[in-house]
Amino acid sequence: MAQTEMPARKRGRPESENADTPGGLSKEELHKLLRQMLLGRRFEEKTAESYAIGKIGGFCHLYIGQEAVTVGAFSCLRPDDYVITAYREHVQALVKGMAPRSVMAELYGRSGGSSKGKGGSMHLYSKEHNFLGGWGIVGGQIPLATGAGWAIKYRGGDQVCLCFMGEAAVNQGAFHESLNMAALWKLPVIYIVENNRFGMGTAWERASSLYDISQKAHAYDMPSLIADGMDVLSMRSTMMEAVDRARTEKMPTLVEARCYRFMGHSMSDPVSGVYRTKEEVEEHKAKDPIRVFIEQLQSAGVLSEEELTAMDKEVHAEVEDAAEFADQSPEPGLDELYTDVYAEENEHGRLFFDNKNRLEQA
Amino acid sequence: MAQTEMPARKRGRPESENADTPGGLSKEELHKLLRQMLLGRRFEEKTAESYAIGKIGGFCHLYIGQEAVTVGAFSCLRPDDYVITAYREHVQALVKGMAPRSVMAELYGRSGGSSKGKGGSMHLYSKEHNFLGGWGIVGGQIPLATGAGWAIKYRGGDQVCLCFMGEAAVNQGAFHESLNMAALWKLPVIYIVENNRFGMGTAWERASSLYDISQKAHAYDMPSLIADGMDVLSMRSTMMEAVDRARTEKMPTLVEARCYRFMGHSMSDPVSGVYRTKEEVEEHKAKDPIRVFIEQLQSAGVLSEEELTAMDKEVHAEVEDAAEFADQSPEPGLDELYTDVYAEENEHGRLFFDNKNRLEQA
Amino acid sequence: MAMITYREALNAALAEEMERDKDVFLMGEEVGMYNGAYKVSKGLLEKFGELRVVDTPITELGFAGLGVGAAMLGLRPVIEFMTHNFAMLAWDQVFNSAAKVLYMTGGQYSCPIVFRGPSGAALQLSAQHSQALEATYAHFPGLKVVTPATPADAKGLLKASIRDGDPVVFLESELLYALKGEVPDDADFIIPLGVADVKRQGTDISLITHGKMALTCLQAAAKLEKEGISAEVVDLRTLRPLDVEAILRSIHKTNRAVYVEEGWSFGGIGATIVSLIQEEAFDYLDAPVVRVTQADVPMPYAKQLEKLAKPTVERIIEACNRVLYRTQEA
Amino acid sequence: MAMITYREALNAALAEEMERDKDVFLMGEEVGMYNGAYKVSKGLLEKFGELRVVDTPITELGFAGLGVGAAMLGLRPVIEFMTHNFAMLAWDQVFNSAAKVLYMTGGQYSCPIVFRGPSGAALQLSAQHSQALEATYAHFPGLKVVTPATPADAKGLLKASIRDGDPVVFLESELLYALKGEVPDDADFIIPLGVADVKRQGTDISLITHGKMALTCLQAAAKLEKEGISAEVVDLRTLRPLDVEAILRSIHKTNRAVYVEEGWSFGGIGATIVSLIQEEAFDYLDAPVVRVTQADVPMPYAKQLEKLAKPTVERIIEACNRVLYRTQEA
Ligand SMILES: Cc1ncc(C[n+]2csc(CCOP(=O)(O)OP(=O)(O)O)c2C)c(N)n1
Ligand SMILES: Cc1ncc(C[n+]2csc(CCOP(=O)(O)OP(=O)(O)O)c2C)c(N)n1
Ligand SMILES: [Mg+2]
Ligand SMILES: [Mg+2]
């Protein structure tokens, strides 16, 4: 499993062990971060391929360009911490520890998928990894995250919950209602706004009267932070503060992670032309978080060409294996149609009002 | 009609004409303000009486103690400005110009009422006076107010819209969504939060993580003001700034009017005991905005005992007349049940699916 | 057995289930310090403390969604809507999250939650506060819908709903809270979901109904008896799951039926029941099933108009006459 | 007459009505610069400018309510929901404000507004993005509900909806946007609300339906013809007002019917239609009316499961056989 387990360092204390390496992390730790970003990138390149040839259907939203946000943030987590997010979540599912096989099979709509093919690209979940998924209504996951935080507090646990959302979700009423409750009741939830500049075709400044998202936290007397979502290590150090606060002080934080979406909103949306120029996209691609991190590691002398090639090869293989598995995984059985609608069906009364019952009688 | 028409003075310019009188207003103007507050108070005292003997039913929310907020605010309006509010709106209906008769008859559920008895206490409206009423879903009127502001802008008009809400409505998503749009599109709406400390039995600090409501405006890059809702003149001067800004610069403002509810939340809620002490209520009653204003006018020598007695007598008579009228006003005809459901019924198709049609055939 | 009110029965159900299972908590507006807008949660804050009886801001969408998230983590939230009229603000979380999470996760995350509160008209609360909304809830697969009419049903069904593994929408009634009735004290008194209750036996006609209207139907049946007509009153009690067998049994016996409900006609519960009856007992019907519903208008405030808009004993009897003596028609 | 797509027909209706009446404006997510998520509003921003074609933040509750407020002041907003699945967030404003304002104001303030957007399942969009929600809208008096199936209906009905004095919920379909058909160019081509369209004449059985399913029913009818069965296809086109006469006319002719709809069964449109038929044409029915609906589950993602969940030509024919040859049953 790709589950991140970095030393959850006490707040403030420097990682002096490796004071000389980037982020004060060991070579293994740095390689792990890179590998997670690479895996996400390659996985989604494969996803685009499979979508193009019709093996994946429906809405599909790629995360390419935003990998540093997730990898940096998750590196502050314990395996038992919770993550919930929207529909652009393939990479988050992987980095939280879900097997590429189960994720790809879900995208393919196969029985080997994490939801047995019932959810698809927008609805990835893993109870085993405390990955709460995978939601399609913009802003809908924010109250749910607040509920996860509530449950942690209710049980006196010391886990935290990361709630990811796009910047456009900030304008939803659900954001306002949730942050107030989280601050009022001191819930260990970190609300991470991935500000990739656009909600579909709408630039943030065309949708909000306030440019600086982090300032919205003041309305709830909640601490907030701004993170460079294009730099995995700065993302990590910013999140370390928020996670420590949530874990130790049970206080929520609003984090604005500034990043950029390299691809179109979904597979049907052209990369550029309508609401942003080719130049703008190229400009940001020049700051590709993976390339930048690679160069950083190389110049720090903790990543050799061979190591990089080997890692990329390994990741490629993992992705190919996942696609292979998905291809082989059988379609869900037709009997699956009526399972998982209800967790509990007693012997009384009727729950289904289509011709299911008649079919069964027949 | 009691419609307020004060000189809508240019911003900043002092009302030097009456520099020596309270608020720099003429005696007539001051008397008008007092009379409006008195009318509201007496009208609601009568309302409580009528409710007690069953002439008024359903939910009924009294405004007693908050009169200065409305009277001060409305004194900055032109007749063609709009007002929209929640369910604690009797006094706002009166001060916007609605006849006490039509308001009382509506509370009585009679055909002479502003909504022909179909709306009741929570649903008062007057198209003639641009009073958009009278809404029962907490926060529901906030998007509607934003729409009124939109319509004003759309038509290039220079009216403004006042949107009243209780402090508890601030936590609703509708508040967040509306203020963002109003600030983003520069709509001439003034959002007035009547902070009477409680939402039903919940004190503000138990419902919000941020105490200072006016600060919530920063989240929308919107100007905000705090007003003393117990002092009609300071309420007026604060609102003058907001109204001028809306009218001239087409910019919204969030105004927190600090006030206090002297009665229970609704007729079934005891004044004190459960969520606030008798002492707390008495303390605030000592600052009764009407008594305070009377003393102010008297010490300024612009209100004699005789004038006050005469005014109160007049107001009493007006209220008694309204109750008399309501009593005499016939019940709405049973045929009214099916009118006003649709504004347009063509000769095709069926719109009502109960036994209306059969009844009509019979 | 104890003689208690519908309100006390709900209160007892909550207290007993919270006693029994520490994962059960109650959250909503005014449920704590205020003891509930309708006093259903009286004393619970004192008994269980602030973590388990939680006063919320007025943010229906927010705390309904919070409940769903907490349920995903295994807690058993009871979310009180002060009334279901206000729940519309939260419907996205009820329909798009609670009702679908088990399916979208392929069975990984269940959502054992109860959304409860009064529904339907009380007295002169006018259009925004008088809506019977069970039909809308019952439309969505993934939800269970419960509408108790008596104190005993209220207790037995609320306990069953809290113990149930799925999202349950529980619709009470302001006008029933003060109703008294015999209620078993037994801490394990449960009425399983999906079992209708024939509240009165009859042979000539079936009055099929749910919720508050069960009492109105019983009154109508008593009057009809004086006219020599034996009406059976079938209280469905839960709409999803639905006790179709009980409906068919009654139809097989009486061959005539009237459906009575508080809510609106188009897309109402009665429409579905009538369809099921004609699909599954077509040859047993001697006359069309007639539906008695709220007038197809927003609820008016004026007393007489409101009375005219509501289903009444008179209108039920008028409907029975139509069904029993069709020849008099047309 | 011009051969254009359903999408272009809607676009033309919008453009013509905005041309005709300066109080008409379009507001919603991505309707302007992006030309609409489904390109229905293509070119309108350019033609009418930012004040009349308005891109909104993602705040369904907020801009739906904004539209209602603007309508109270006499404007004629057309509010686009990117899909009706997201409209649930705005339902409080649709049901508690738009549907009730005329009544609560005693006729003072009307609310001439259109809430439009696609509804129902497209392809593999799974549970949260595949809901046919017309039944929920039709339940609430005060609303009108329109579900066009063809380009001509789309244009004529949208123009009628925009000119109508009441709140109209207009449900389109992602899968129909690219459908081509003959559409009158006439700027005053209007299809009045409340008039069903018999899209195919038949004598043996009535396929009654609305929206997208009208096309599926036509395919089924074509197949049935080969089997020597003459099926009539009655497309209701508008659900509220409802052309009950057209339904009864067809029943009087065929004495047998199947209702076909995209949405769920419990509380679905079919349930209401079946109830009306048995109430008003009881003696004309030779067999129970059977309903073909979506499987009673949240829509699954997997291709085959989704196909199994949707009403298909096969399932319609199977239903027709049941209705036509009842003796083969039981
Ligand atoms: C309530 C709701 N409204 C509209 C949509 C359609 N929609 C899907 S994604 C999206 C844009 C969201 O942008 P953002 O929140 O910034 O996330 P991003 O796509 O940039 O990751 C929209 C409008 C939706 N899914 N839910
Ligand atoms: C959406 C919604 N939730 C709950 C209610 C019930 N309710 C009516 S008034 C009220 C308190 C509102 O307090 P506030 O907004 O401060 O206004 P005030 O009553 O103090 O004037 C509540 C909870 C409602 N009407 N609407
Ligand atoms: Mg974005
Ligand atoms: Mg208050």
JSON list of C-alpha atoms in Angstrom, two decimals, chain B residues 84-186:
[
{"chain": "B", "resi": 84, "resn": "ILE", "atom": "CA", "xyz": [-38.16, 42.63, 2.74]},
{"chain": "B", "resi": 85, "resn": "THR", "atom": "CA", "xyz": [-38.02, 40.84, 6.06]},
{"chain": "B", "resi": 86, "resn": "ALA", "atom": "CA", "xyz": [-38.90, 37.71, 8.03]},
{"chain": "B", "resi": 87, "resn": "TYR", "atom": "CA", "xyz": [-41.94, 36.86, 10.18]},
{"chain": "B", "resi": 88, "resn": "ARG", "atom": "CA", "xyz": [-41.50, 39.43, 12.96]},
{"chain": "B", "resi": 89, "resn": "GLU", "atom": "CA", "xyz": [-42.75, 42.10, 10.63]},
{"chain": "B", "resi": 90, "resn": "HIS", "atom": "CA", "xyz": [-45.96, 43.77, 11.84]},
{"chain": "B", "resi": 91, "resn": "VAL", "atom": "CA", "xyz": [-44.22, 47.01, 12.69]},
{"chain": "B", "resi": 92, "resn": "GLN", "atom": "CA", "xyz": [-42.17, 47.05, 9.52]},
{"chain": "B", "resi": 93, "resn": "ALA", "atom": "CA", "xyz": [-45.35, 46.64, 7.50]},
{"chain": "B", "resi": 94, "resn": "LEU", "atom": "CA", "xyz": [-46.93, 49.61, 9.28]},
{"chain": "B", "resi": 95, "resn": "VAL", "atom": "CA", "xyz": [-43.91, 51.88, 9.01]},
{"chain": "B", "resi": 96, "resn": "LYS", "atom": "CA", "xyz": [-43.52, 51.06, 5.33]},
{"chain": "B", "resi": 97, "resn": "GLY", "atom": "CA", "xyz": [-46.97, 52.53, 4.94]},
{"chain": "B", "resi": 98, "resn": "MET", "atom": "CA", "xyz": [-49.46, 49.70, 5.18]},
{"chain": "B", "resi": 99, "resn": "ALA", "atom": "CA", "xyz": [-52.74, 50.68, 6.81]},
{"chain": "B", "resi": 100, "resn": "PRO", "atom": "CA", "xyz": [-53.19, 49.32, 10.34]},
{"chain": "B", "resi": 101, "resn": "ARG", "atom": "CA", "xyz": [-56.58, 48.11, 9.20]},
{"chain": "B", "resi": 102, "resn": "SER", "atom": "CA", "xyz": [-55.23, 45.88, 6.43]},
{"chain": "B", "resi": 103, "resn": "VAL", "atom": "CA", "xyz": [-52.49, 44.54, 8.71]},
{"chain": "B", "resi": 104, "resn": "MET", "atom": "CA", "xyz": [-54.79, 43.78, 11.63]},
{"chain": "B", "resi": 105, "resn": "ALA", "atom": "CA", "xyz": [-57.40, 42.26, 9.32]},
{"chain": "B", "resi": 106, "resn": "GLU", "atom": "CA", "xyz": [-54.67, 39.97, 7.93]},
{"chain": "B", "resi": 107, "resn": "LEU", "atom": "CA", "xyz": [-53.76, 38.88, 11.45]},
{"chain": "B", "resi": 108, "resn": "TYR", "atom": "CA", "xyz": [-57.45, 38.14, 12.00]},
{"chain": "B", "resi": 109, "resn": "GLY", "atom": "CA", "xyz": [-57.53, 36.11, 8.77]},
{"chain": "B", "resi": 110, "resn": "ARG", "atom": "CA", "xyz": [-60.16, 38.29, 7.18]},
{"chain": "B", "resi": 111, "resn": "SER", "atom": "CA", "xyz": [-60.93, 39.27, 3.60]},
{"chain": "B", "resi": 112, "resn": "GLY", "atom": "CA", "xyz": [-60.02, 42.87, 4.41]},
{"chain": "B", "resi": 113, "resn": "GLY", "atom": "CA", "xyz": [-56.47, 41.80, 5.18]},
{"chain": "B", "resi": 114, "resn": "SER", "atom": "CA", "xyz": [-53.50, 42.64, 2.98]},
{"chain": "B", "resi": 115, "resn": "SER", "atom": "CA", "xyz": [-53.44, 39.04, 1.69]},
{"chain": "B", "resi": 116, "resn": "LYS", "atom": "CA", "xyz": [-57.19, 38.53, 2.01]},
{"chain": "B", "resi": 117, "resn": "GLY", "atom": "CA", "xyz": [-56.51, 36.43, 5.10]},
{"chain": "B", "resi": 118, "resn": "LYS", "atom": "CA", "xyz": [-54.41, 33.88, 3.27]},
{"chain": "B", "resi": 119, "resn": "GLY", "atom": "CA", "xyz": [-51.07, 34.88, 4.75]},
{"chain": "B", "resi": 120, "resn": "GLY", "atom": "CA", "xyz": [-51.51, 35.78, 8.41]},
{"chain": "B", "resi": 121, "resn": "SER", "atom": "CA", "xyz": [-49.04, 37.28, 10.83]},
{"chain": "B", "resi": 122, "resn": "MET", "atom": "CA", "xyz": [-45.90, 35.90, 9.17]},
{"chain": "B", "resi": 123, "resn": "HIS", "atom": "CA", "xyz": [-46.88, 36.85, 5.65]},
{"chain": "B", "resi": 124, "resn": "LEU", "atom": "CA", "xyz": [-47.66, 40.54, 5.29]},
{"chain": "B", "resi": 125, "resn": "TYR", "atom": "CA", "xyz": [-47.05, 42.18, 1.91]},
{"chain": "B", "resi": 126, "resn": "SER", "atom": "CA", "xyz": [-47.99, 45.36, 0.11]},
{"chain": "B", "resi": 127, "resn": "LYS", "atom": "CA", "xyz": [-47.17, 45.78, -3.54]},
{"chain": "B", "resi": 128, "resn": "GLU", "atom": "CA", "xyz": [-48.50, 49.33, -3.32]},
{"chain": "B", "resi": 129, "resn": "HIS", "atom": "CA", "xyz": [-45.80, 50.18, -0.80]},
{"chain": "B", "resi": 130, "resn": "ASN", "atom": "CA", "xyz": [-43.00, 48.02, -2.19]},
{"chain": "B", "resi": 131, "resn": "PHE", "atom": "CA", "xyz": [-43.14, 45.96, 0.97]},
{"chain": "B", "resi": 132, "resn": "LEU", "atom": "CA", "xyz": [-41.94, 42.53, -0.13]},
{"chain": "B", "resi": 133, "resn": "GLY", "atom": "CA", "xyz": [-42.94, 40.99, 3.19]},
{"chain": "B", "resi": 134, "resn": "GLY", "atom": "CA", "xyz": [-43.22, 38.66, 5.33]},
{"chain": "B", "resi": 135, "resn": "TRP", "atom": "CA", "xyz": [-41.25, 35.27, 5.09]},
{"chain": "B", "resi": 136, "resn": "GLY", "atom": "CA", "xyz": [-41.23, 32.27, 7.38]},
{"chain": "B", "resi": 137, "resn": "ILE", "atom": "CA", "xyz": [-38.18, 30.24, 6.44]},
{"chain": "B", "resi": 138, "resn": "VAL", "atom": "CA", "xyz": [-35.23, 31.58, 8.41]},
{"chain": "B", "resi": 139, "resn": "GLY", "atom": "CA", "xyz": [-32.87, 33.14, 5.86]},
{"chain": "B", "resi": 140, "resn": "GLY", "atom": "CA", "xyz": [-35.27, 32.60, 2.97]},
{"chain": "B", "resi": 141, "resn": "GLN", "atom": "CA", "xyz": [-35.77, 36.30, 2.36]},
{"chain": "B", "resi": 142, "resn": "ILE", "atom": "CA", "xyz": [-32.07, 37.01, 1.91]},
{"chain": "B", "resi": 143, "resn": "PRO", "atom": "CA", "xyz": [-31.75, 35.65, -1.65]},
{"chain": "B", "resi": 144, "resn": "LEU", "atom": "CA", "xyz": [-35.08, 37.32, -2.50]},
{"chain": "B", "resi": 145, "resn": "ALA", "atom": "CA", "xyz": [-33.71, 40.68, -1.34]},
{"chain": "B", "resi": 146, "resn": "THR", "atom": "CA", "xyz": [-30.67, 40.09, -3.49]},
{"chain": "B", "resi": 147, "resn": "GLY", "atom": "CA", "xyz": [-33.04, 39.55, -6.39]},
{"chain": "B", "resi": 148, "resn": "ALA", "atom": "CA", "xyz": [-34.82, 42.81, -5.67]},
{"chain": "B", "resi": 149, "resn": "GLY", "atom": "CA", "xyz": [-31.42, 44.50, -5.76]},
{"chain": "B", "resi": 150, "resn": "TRP", "atom": "CA", "xyz": [-30.68, 42.72, -9.01]},
{"chain": "B", "resi": 151, "resn": "ALA", "atom": "CA", "xyz": [-33.93, 43.95, -10.54]},
{"chain": "B", "resi": 152, "resn": "ILE", "atom": "CA", "xyz": [-33.18, 47.53, -9.48]},
{"chain": "B", "resi": 153, "resn": "LYS", "atom": "CA", "xyz": [-29.75, 47.32, -11.10]},
{"chain": "B", "resi": 154, "resn": "TYR", "atom": "CA", "xyz": [-31.18, 45.58, -14.17]},
{"chain": "B", "resi": 155, "resn": "ARG", "atom": "CA", "xyz": [-33.58, 48.46, -14.72]},
{"chain": "B", "resi": 156, "resn": "GLY", "atom": "CA", "xyz": [-31.01, 51.11, -13.90]},
{"chain": "B", "resi": 157, "resn": "GLY", "atom": "CA", "xyz": [-33.14, 52.44, -11.05]},
{"chain": "B", "resi": 158, "resn": "ASP", "atom": "CA", "xyz": [-31.84, 54.28, -8.02]},
{"chain": "B", "resi": 159, "resn": "GLN", "atom": "CA", "xyz": [-33.99, 52.62, -5.37]},
{"chain": "B", "resi": 160, "resn": "VAL", "atom": "CA", "xyz": [-32.49, 50.55, -2.60]},
{"chain": "B", "resi": 161, "resn": "CYS", "atom": "CA", "xyz": [-33.71, 47.41, -0.87]},
{"chain": "B", "resi": 162, "resn": "LEU", "atom": "CA", "xyz": [-33.51, 46.85, 2.87]},
{"chain": "B", "resi": 163, "resn": "CYS", "atom": "CA", "xyz": [-33.27, 43.22, 3.87]},
{"chain": "B", "resi": 164, "resn": "PHE", "atom": "CA", "xyz": [-34.00, 42.54, 7.53]},
{"chain": "B", "resi": 165, "resn": "MET", "atom": "CA", "xyz": [-33.05, 39.32, 9.25]},
{"chain": "B", "resi": 166, "resn": "GLY", "atom": "CA", "xyz": [-32.57, 38.07, 12.78]},
{"chain": "B", "resi": 167, "resn": "GLU", "atom": "CA", "xyz": [-29.02, 37.34, 13.90]},
{"chain": "B", "resi": 168, "resn": "ALA", "atom": "CA", "xyz": [-29.68, 33.61, 13.82]},
{"chain": "B", "resi": 169, "resn": "ALA", "atom": "CA", "xyz": [-30.30, 33.79, 10.08]},
{"chain": "B", "resi": 170, "resn": "VAL", "atom": "CA", "xyz": [-26.68, 34.84, 9.60]},
{"chain": "B", "resi": 171, "resn": "ASN", "atom": "CA", "xyz": [-25.57, 31.23, 10.00]},
{"chain": "B", "resi": 172, "resn": "GLN", "atom": "CA", "xyz": [-27.71, 30.03, 7.09]},
{"chain": "B", "resi": 173, "resn": "GLY", "atom": "CA", "xyz": [-26.04, 29.28, 3.79]},
{"chain": "B", "resi": 174, "resn": "ALA", "atom": "CA", "xyz": [-28.45, 31.67, 2.10]},
{"chain": "B", "resi": 175, "resn": "PHE", "atom": "CA", "xyz": [-26.72, 34.57, 3.88]},
{"chain": "B", "resi": 176, "resn": "HIS", "atom": "CA", "xyz": [-23.32, 33.54, 2.57]},
{"chain": "B", "resi": 177, "resn": "GLU", "atom": "CA", "xyz": [-24.45, 32.95, -0.99]},
{"chain": "B", "resi": 178, "resn": "SER", "atom": "CA", "xyz": [-26.42, 36.19, -1.14]},
{"chain": "B", "resi": 179, "resn": "LEU", "atom": "CA", "xyz": [-23.84, 38.56, 0.28]},
{"chain": "B", "resi": 180, "resn": "ASN", "atom": "CA", "xyz": [-21.24, 37.24, -2.12]},
{"chain": "B", "resi": 181, "resn": "MET", "atom": "CA", "xyz": [-23.45, 37.90, -5.12]},
{"chain": "B", "resi": 182, "resn": "ALA", "atom": "CA", "xyz": [-24.50, 41.32, -3.85]},
{"chain": "B", "resi": 183, "resn": "ALA", "atom": "CA", "xyz": [-20.90, 42.40, -3.38]},
{"chain": "B", "resi": 184, "resn": "LEU", "atom": "CA", "xyz": [-19.72, 40.75, -6.60]},
{"chain": "B", "resi": 185, "resn": "TRP", "atom": "CA", "xyz": [-22.40, 42.43, -8.70]},
{"chain": "B", "resi": 186, "resn": "LYS", "atom": "CA", "xyz": [-22.67, 45.67, -6.69]}
]
